Amino acid sequence: KQEVTQIPAALSVPEGENLVLNCSFTDSAIYNLQWFRQDPGKGLTSLLLIQSSQREQTSGRLNASLDKSSGRSTLYIAASQPGDSATYLCAVRNSGAGSYQLTFGKGTKLSVIP
Amino acid sequence: DAGVTQSPTHLIKTRGQQVTLRCSPISGHKSVSWYQQVLGQGPQFIFQYYEKEERGRGNFPDRFSARQFPNYSSELNVNALLLGDSALYLCASSLQRLNTEAFFGQGTRLTVV
């Protein structure tokens, strides 16, 4: 059974800092990994999708990497801003049994202090 | 283009009642999935529908059911509501069933009293 872990559970940084969020998964047989942002009480906003054959994806100040063999992904946020404050979730889609579902971590709650 | 839309946004129900939640996917998307998110946890998978057929079911009781219509919109039904069903219910749509990006709606907040 796929399990996804996100560390740390919460993170507080001053504005302007670069930061890294971590995601690990137990089963490396995946189609893809997706990073999401969730504001309090709201739905999920897709940030980046990395296919299993890719090593990284970039969008603006965000860069996500994937090391499938070690079961790890990182989300790098450059020059953080107060508007980046939210919970960040990673999710994987297995390539074998259970491929119909995304398996989520519990998220990292990020606070960027002005 | 409109994103994934869910209705209603908030709902309060009494224990034992039944509820229907609705989801309209992004135009052209054929796959719709439902997730339940309780406070402080990541979303948990409930159902996936693709081309109007159920393709996957999560570890939820039979009180939960869903369907997908010819226009690819979907409904999630929950019978005999329990207090523990209180959660944010999220709908996701994607172009294909497996290896494409999933886009989520704003969710329906269900409170069971």
Coordinates of C-alpha atoms in Angstrom, one line a residue:
Chain A
K1 CA 0.0 0.0 0.0
Q2 CA 1.4 3.4 -1.0
E3 CA 2.2 5.8 1.8
V4 CA 3.2 9.4 1.4
T5 CA 4.9 11.4 4.1
Q6 CA 5.6 15.1 4.1
I7 CA 8.2 16.7 6.4
P8 CA 8.0 19.2 8.1
A9 CA 4.3 19.4 9.0
A10 CA 4.7 23.1 9.5
L11 CA 7.3 25.7 8.5
S12 CA 7.6 29.4 9.3
V13 CA 10.1 31.5 7.3
P14 CA 10.8 35.3 6.9
E15 CA 9.8 36.9 3.6
G16 CA 12.4 36.5 0.9
E17 CA 13.9 33.2 2.0
N18 CA 14.3 30.3 -0.3
L19 CA 12.8 27.1 1.1
V20 CA 12.4 23.4 0.4
L21 CA 9.4 21.1 1.2
N22 CA 9.9 17.4 1.2
C23 CA 7.7 14.5 0.1
S24 CA 8.6 10.8 0.4
F25 CA 6.6 7.7 -0.9
T26 CA 7.1 4.0 -0.2
D27 CA 6.3 2.5 -3.6
S28 CA 8.4 3.7 -6.5
A29 CA 6.1 2.2 -9.1
I30 CA 4.3 5.5 -10.0
Y31 CA 2.9 7.2 -13.1
N32 CA 3.5 10.7 -11.7
L33 CA 3.7 13.0 -8.7
Q34 CA 1.7 16.2 -8.3
W35 CA 2.2 19.2 -6.0
F36 CA -0.8 21.2 -4.8
R37 CA -1.5 24.3 -2.8
Q38 CA -4.5 24.6 -0.5
D39 CA -5.7 27.8 1.2
P40 CA -7.7 27.4 4.4
G41 CA -11.1 25.9 3.7
K42 CA -10.6 25.9 -0.1
G43 CA -10.0 23.4 -2.8
L44 CA -6.6 22.3 -4.2
T45 CA -4.7 24.3 -6.8
S46 CA -2.3 22.2 -9.0
L47 CA 1.2 23.6 -9.0
L48 CA 3.4 21.1 -10.8
L49 CA 3.0 17.6 -12.3
I50 CA 6.1 15.5 -12.8
Q51 CA 5.8 12.3 -14.9
S52 CA 7.8 9.3 -13.7
S53 CA 10.3 9.7 -16.6
Q54 CA 11.1 13.3 -15.6
R55 CA 13.6 14.6 -13.0
E56 CA 12.2 18.1 -12.5
Q57 CA 9.6 20.7 -13.5
T58 CA 9.7 24.4 -13.1
S59 CA 7.0 27.1 -12.9
G60 CA 8.0 30.6 -12.1
R61 CA 9.5 30.6 -8.6
L62 CA 8.7 26.9 -8.1
N63 CA 10.8 24.0 -8.9
A64 CA 9.9 20.4 -8.2
S65 CA 12.3 17.4 -8.4
L66 CA 11.6 13.7 -8.5
D67 CA 13.9 10.8 -7.5
K68 CA 11.7 7.9 -8.2
S69 CA 14.2 5.2 -7.2
S70 CA 14.6 6.7 -3.7
G71 CA 11.0 7.6 -3.4
R72 CA 11.5 11.3 -2.9
S73 CA 10.4 14.6 -4.2
T74 CA 11.2 18.2 -3.2
L75 CA 9.4 21.5 -3.9
Y76 CA 11.7 24.4 -3.9
I77 CA 10.2 27.9 -3.5
A78 CA 12.5 30.8 -4.3
A79 CA 12.2 34.3 -2.8
S80 CA 9.2 33.4 -0.6
Q81 CA 6.3 36.0 -0.3
P82 CA 3.5 36.3 2.3
G83 CA 1.1 35.2 -0.5
D84 CA 2.8 31.8 -0.5
S85 CA 1.4 31.1 2.9
A86 CA -0.8 28.0 2.5
T87 CA -0.7 24.2 2.9
Y88 CA 1.3 22.3 0.3
L89 CA 0.3 18.8 -0.5
C90 CA 2.0 16.2 -2.7
A91 CA 0.2 13.2 -4.2
V92 CA 1.4 10.2 -6.2
R93 CA -0.5 8.0 -8.7
N94 CA 0.7 4.4 -8.7
S95 CA 1.4 2.7 -12.0
G96 CA 0.1 -0.7 -10.8
A97 CA -2.7 -1.6 -8.5
G98 CA -4.6 1.5 -7.4
S99 CA -3.7 3.5 -10.4
Y100 CA -7.1 5.1 -10.4
Q101 CA -6.4 7.1 -7.3
L102 CA -4.0 9.8 -6.0
T103 CA -2.5 9.1 -2.6
F104 CA -1.8 12.2 -0.6
G105 CA 0.5 13.2 2.2
K106 CA -0.9 15.2 5.1
G107 CA 0.7 18.4 3.8
T108 CA 3.2 21.0 5.0
K109 CA 1.7 24.2 6.4
L110 CA 3.8 27.2 5.3
S111 CA 3.8 30.6 6.9
V112 CA 5.8 33.4 5.3
I113 CA 6.3 36.2 7.8
P114 CA 6.5 39.8 6.3
Chain B
D1 CA -12.6 28.1 -19.7
A2 CA -14.4 27.4 -16.4
G3 CA -12.6 25.2 -13.9
V4 CA -14.1 22.3 -12.0
T5 CA -17.3 23.5 -10.4
Q6 CA -18.9 21.9 -7.3
S7 CA -22.3 22.6 -5.7
P8 CA -23.3 23.4 -3.1
T9 CA -20.4 25.1 -1.4
H10 CA -21.7 24.5 2.1
L11 CA -24.3 22.1 3.4
I12 CA -25.6 21.3 6.9
K13 CA -27.4 18.0 7.4
T14 CA -28.8 16.0 10.3
R15 CA -27.6 12.5 11.2
G16 CA -29.5 9.9 9.2
Q17 CA -30.3 12.1 6.3
Q18 CA -29.1 11.7 2.7
V19 CA -27.1 14.2 0.7
T20 CA -26.2 14.6 -3.0
L21 CA -23.1 16.6 -4.1
R22 CA -22.6 17.7 -7.6
C23 CA -19.5 18.2 -9.8
S24 CA -19.0 19.6 -13.3
P25 CA -15.6 18.8 -14.8
I26 CA -13.5 21.0 -17.1
S27 CA -14.8 20.9 -20.6
G28 CA -13.4 17.9 -22.5
H29 CA -12.3 16.1 -19.3
K30 CA -13.7 12.6 -19.2
S31 CA -12.5 11.5 -15.8
V32 CA -14.0 12.6 -12.5
S33 CA -12.8 11.5 -9.0
W34 CA -14.2 12.2 -5.5
Y35 CA -12.1 12.7 -2.4
Q36 CA -12.9 13.3 1.3
Q37 CA -10.7 15.6 3.3
V38 CA -11.1 15.8 7.1
L39 CA -9.4 18.6 9.0
G40 CA -5.7 18.3 9.2
Q41 CA -5.5 15.3 6.8
G42 CA -4.8 14.8 3.2
P43 CA -7.7 14.0 0.8
Q44 CA -8.8 10.3 0.8
F45 CA -9.9 8.7 -2.4
I46 CA -13.6 7.7 -2.7
F47 CA -14.4 7.0 -6.4
Q48 CA -13.1 7.4 -9.9
Y49 CA -15.4 7.5 -12.9
Y50 CA -14.2 7.5 -16.5
E51 CA -16.4 7.4 -19.6
K52 CA -19.4 7.0 -17.2
E53 CA -18.1 3.8 -15.6
E54 CA -16.8 3.3 -12.1
R55 CA -13.1 2.6 -12.4
G56 CA -12.0 2.6 -8.8
R57 CA -13.4 2.7 -5.3
G58 CA -11.7 3.6 -2.1
N59 CA -12.2 2.2 1.4
F60 CA -15.6 3.7 2.1
P61 CA -18.8 2.1 3.2
D62 CA -21.6 1.3 0.8
R63 CA -23.5 4.3 2.1
F64 CA -21.3 6.2 -0.4
S65 CA -22.3 5.9 -4.1
A66 CA -21.7 8.0 -7.2
R67 CA -22.5 8.2 -10.9
Q68 CA -21.3 10.0 -14.0
F69 CA -23.7 11.4 -16.6
P70 CA -23.4 11.4 -20.4
N71 CA -22.1 15.0 -20.2
Y72 CA -19.4 13.8 -17.8
S73 CA -20.7 15.6 -14.8
S74 CA -21.0 13.6 -11.6
E75 CA -22.9 13.2 -8.4
L76 CA -21.8 11.8 -5.1
N77 CA -24.5 10.4 -2.8
V78 CA -24.1 9.7 0.9
N79 CA -26.9 7.9 2.8
A80 CA -27.6 7.6 6.5
L81 CA -25.2 10.4 7.4
L82 CA -23.0 10.0 10.4
L83 CA -21.3 12.8 12.4
G84 CA -18.0 11.4 11.0
D85 CA -19.0 12.2 7.5
S86 CA -18.5 15.9 8.2
A87 CA -15.6 16.9 5.9
L88 CA -14.6 18.8 2.8
Y89 CA -15.6 16.8 -0.3
L90 CA -13.5 17.4 -3.3
C91 CA -14.0 16.6 -7.0
A92 CA -11.2 16.3 -9.4
S93 CA -11.3 16.1 -13.2
S94 CA -8.6 15.0 -15.7
L95 CA -8.4 14.6 -19.4
Q96 CA -7.6 10.9 -19.2
R97 CA -7.9 8.2 -16.6
L98 CA -4.3 7.8 -15.5
N99 CA -1.3 9.9 -16.3
T100 CA -2.7 13.4 -16.8
E101 CA -2.9 16.3 -14.5
A102 CA -5.7 16.4 -12.0
F103 CA -7.6 19.6 -11.4
F104 CA -9.7 20.1 -8.3
G105 CA -12.8 22.1 -7.5
Q106 CA -13.3 24.4 -4.5
G107 CA -15.0 21.6 -2.6
T108 CA -18.3 21.2 -0.7
R109 CA -18.1 21.6 3.0
L110 CA -20.5 19.1 4.6
T111 CA -21.4 19.4 8.3
V112 CA -23.5 16.7 9.9
V113 CA -25.2 17.7 13.2

